[in-house]
Amino acid sequence: MTKSRNTASALDAFVAKKAEIDAMLERIKALSDDHFDTSPDEINWGHVGTISHYAELLKRITDAAFKEGEHAD
């Protein structure tokens, strides 16, 4: 495979993964806008645990992406 074909293949794969991430972010944003499909009258400590877990997973991603936390230089 030539370098330009390899680069084009890598670019195609990158763009496809970026589209997957964009779709996931849109879904997460919509769910967040809807208060994670939970009414304020229904909130309990289980919901707090669930949203805390989501926040921790997202923090791991943002720390890696922005070189923060354990990924800081």
JSON list of C-alpha atoms in Angstrom, two decimals:
[
{"chain": "A", "resi": 1, "resn": "MET", "atom": "CA", "xyz": [0.00, 0.00, 0.00]},
{"chain": "A", "resi": 2, "resn": "THR", "atom": "CA", "xyz": [1.41, 3.38, -0.92]},
{"chain": "A", "resi": 3, "resn": "LYS", "atom": "CA", "xyz": [1.81, 6.12, 1.66]},
{"chain": "A", "resi": 4, "resn": "SER", "atom": "CA", "xyz": [-0.93, 8.28, 0.09]},
{"chain": "A", "resi": 5, "resn": "ARG", "atom": "CA", "xyz": [-3.36, 5.33, 0.01]},
{"chain": "A", "resi": 6, "resn": "ASN", "atom": "CA", "xyz": [-2.47, 4.50, 3.59]},
{"chain": "A", "resi": 7, "resn": "THR", "atom": "CA", "xyz": [-3.02, 8.12, 4.61]},
{"chain": "A", "resi": 8, "resn": "ALA", "atom": "CA", "xyz": [-6.37, 8.18, 2.81]},
{"chain": "A", "resi": 9, "resn": "SER", "atom": "CA", "xyz": [-7.41, 4.97, 4.57]},
{"chain": "A", "resi": 10, "resn": "ALA", "atom": "CA", "xyz": [-6.40, 6.39, 7.94]},
{"chain": "A", "resi": 11, "resn": "LEU", "atom": "CA", "xyz": [-8.32, 9.59, 7.19]},
{"chain": "A", "resi": 12, "resn": "ASP", "atom": "CA", "xyz": [-11.42, 7.61, 6.23]},
{"chain": "A", "resi": 13, "resn": "ALA", "atom": "CA", "xyz": [-11.21, 5.60, 9.45]},
{"chain": "A", "resi": 14, "resn": "PHE", "atom": "CA", "xyz": [-10.65, 8.75, 11.52]},
{"chain": "A", "resi": 15, "resn": "VAL", "atom": "CA", "xyz": [-13.63, 10.55, 9.97]},
{"chain": "A", "resi": 16, "resn": "ALA", "atom": "CA", "xyz": [-15.84, 7.49, 10.54]},
{"chain": "A", "resi": 17, "resn": "LYS", "atom": "CA", "xyz": [-14.86, 7.30, 14.23]},
{"chain": "A", "resi": 18, "resn": "LYS", "atom": "CA", "xyz": [-15.37, 11.04, 14.62]},
{"chain": "A", "resi": 19, "resn": "ALA", "atom": "CA", "xyz": [-18.89, 10.65, 13.21]},
{"chain": "A", "resi": 20, "resn": "GLU", "atom": "CA", "xyz": [-19.55, 7.90, 15.78]},
{"chain": "A", "resi": 21, "resn": "ILE", "atom": "CA", "xyz": [-18.35, 10.19, 18.59]},
{"chain": "A", "resi": 22, "resn": "ASP", "atom": "CA", "xyz": [-20.43, 13.11, 17.29]},
{"chain": "A", "resi": 23, "resn": "ALA", "atom": "CA", "xyz": [-23.55, 10.90, 17.24]},
{"chain": "A", "resi": 24, "resn": "MET", "atom": "CA", "xyz": [-22.88, 9.70, 20.79]},
{"chain": "A", "resi": 25, "resn": "LEU", "atom": "CA", "xyz": [-22.33, 13.26, 22.02]},
{"chain": "A", "resi": 26, "resn": "GLU", "atom": "CA", "xyz": [-25.61, 14.37, 20.45]},
{"chain": "A", "resi": 27, "resn": "ARG", "atom": "CA", "xyz": [-27.45, 11.53, 22.18]},
{"chain": "A", "resi": 28, "resn": "ILE", "atom": "CA", "xyz": [-25.82, 12.30, 25.54]},
{"chain": "A", "resi": 29, "resn": "LYS", "atom": "CA", "xyz": [-26.62, 16.01, 25.17]},
{"chain": "A", "resi": 30, "resn": "ALA", "atom": "CA", "xyz": [-30.27, 15.25, 24.38]},
{"chain": "A", "resi": 31, "resn": "LEU", "atom": "CA", "xyz": [-30.49, 12.89, 27.36]},
{"chain": "A", "resi": 32, "resn": "SER", "atom": "CA", "xyz": [-28.89, 15.51, 29.60]},
{"chain": "A", "resi": 33, "resn": "ASP", "atom": "CA", "xyz": [-31.29, 18.18, 28.33]},
{"chain": "A", "resi": 34, "resn": "ASP", "atom": "CA", "xyz": [-34.09, 15.82, 29.39]},
{"chain": "A", "resi": 35, "resn": "HIS", "atom": "CA", "xyz": [-32.51, 15.44, 32.86]},
{"chain": "A", "resi": 36, "resn": "PHE", "atom": "CA", "xyz": [-31.44, 11.91, 31.99]},
{"chain": "A", "resi": 37, "resn": "ASP", "atom": "CA", "xyz": [-35.06, 10.91, 31.46]},
{"chain": "A", "resi": 38, "resn": "THR", "atom": "CA", "xyz": [-35.87, 11.52, 35.13]},
{"chain": "A", "resi": 39, "resn": "SER", "atom": "CA", "xyz": [-38.44, 13.77, 36.74]},
{"chain": "A", "resi": 40, "resn": "PRO", "atom": "CA", "xyz": [-37.22, 15.91, 39.66]},
{"chain": "A", "resi": 41, "resn": "ASP", "atom": "CA", "xyz": [-39.88, 14.24, 41.82]},
{"chain": "A", "resi": 42, "resn": "GLU", "atom": "CA", "xyz": [-38.35, 10.81, 41.11]},
{"chain": "A", "resi": 43, "resn": "ILE", "atom": "CA", "xyz": [-34.71, 11.59, 41.95]},
{"chain": "A", "resi": 44, "resn": "ASN", "atom": "CA", "xyz": [-33.16, 9.27, 44.53]},
{"chain": "A", "resi": 45, "resn": "TRP", "atom": "CA", "xyz": [-29.64, 8.29, 45.54]},
{"chain": "A", "resi": 46, "resn": "GLY", "atom": "CA", "xyz": [-29.58, 5.61, 42.85]},
{"chain": "A", "resi": 47, "resn": "HIS", "atom": "CA", "xyz": [-29.92, 8.37, 40.24]},
{"chain": "A", "resi": 48, "resn": "VAL", "atom": "CA", "xyz": [-27.09, 10.26, 41.92]},
{"chain": "A", "resi": 49, "resn": "GLY", "atom": "CA", "xyz": [-24.90, 7.15, 41.69]},
{"chain": "A", "resi": 50, "resn": "THR", "atom": "CA", "xyz": [-25.74, 6.64, 38.04]},
{"chain": "A", "resi": 51, "resn": "ILE", "atom": "CA", "xyz": [-25.07, 10.24, 37.02]},
{"chain": "A", "resi": 52, "resn": "SER", "atom": "CA", "xyz": [-21.86, 10.23, 39.09]},
{"chain": "A", "resi": 53, "resn": "HIS", "atom": "CA", "xyz": [-20.72, 7.15, 37.16]},
{"chain": "A", "resi": 54, "resn": "TYR", "atom": "CA", "xyz": [-21.48, 8.89, 33.85]},
{"chain": "A", "resi": 55, "resn": "ALA", "atom": "CA", "xyz": [-19.55, 11.97, 35.01]},
{"chain": "A", "resi": 56, "resn": "GLU", "atom": "CA", "xyz": [-16.54, 9.85, 35.98]},
{"chain": "A", "resi": 57, "resn": "LEU", "atom": "CA", "xyz": [-16.48, 8.12, 32.60]},
{"chain": "A", "resi": 58, "resn": "LEU", "atom": "CA", "xyz": [-16.70, 11.46, 30.80]},
{"chain": "A", "resi": 59, "resn": "LYS", "atom": "CA", "xyz": [-13.97, 12.90, 33.04]},
{"chain": "A", "resi": 60, "resn": "ARG", "atom": "CA", "xyz": [-11.67, 10.09, 31.98]},
{"chain": "A", "resi": 61, "resn": "ILE", "atom": "CA", "xyz": [-12.29, 11.04, 28.35]},
{"chain": "A", "resi": 62, "resn": "THR", "atom": "CA", "xyz": [-11.84, 14.79, 28.89]},
{"chain": "A", "resi": 63, "resn": "ASP", "atom": "CA", "xyz": [-8.71, 14.23, 30.99]},
{"chain": "A", "resi": 64, "resn": "ALA", "atom": "CA", "xyz": [-7.20, 12.17, 28.16]},
{"chain": "A", "resi": 65, "resn": "ALA", "atom": "CA", "xyz": [-8.32, 14.58, 25.42]},
{"chain": "A", "resi": 66, "resn": "PHE", "atom": "CA", "xyz": [-7.11, 17.71, 27.23]},
{"chain": "A", "resi": 67, "resn": "LYS", "atom": "CA", "xyz": [-4.07, 16.13, 28.95]},
{"chain": "A", "resi": 68, "resn": "GLU", "atom": "CA", "xyz": [-5.46, 16.78, 32.44]},
{"chain": "A", "resi": 69, "resn": "GLY", "atom": "CA", "xyz": [-5.64, 14.68, 35.59]},
{"chain": "A", "resi": 70, "resn": "GLU", "atom": "CA", "xyz": [-3.53, 11.54, 35.30]},
{"chain": "A", "resi": 71, "resn": "HIS", "atom": "CA", "xyz": [-2.77, 12.45, 31.68]},
{"chain": "A", "resi": 72, "resn": "ALA", "atom": "CA", "xyz": [-1.23, 15.82, 32.59]},
{"chain": "A", "resi": 73, "resn": "ASP", "atom": "CA", "xyz": [2.39, 16.32, 31.63]}
]
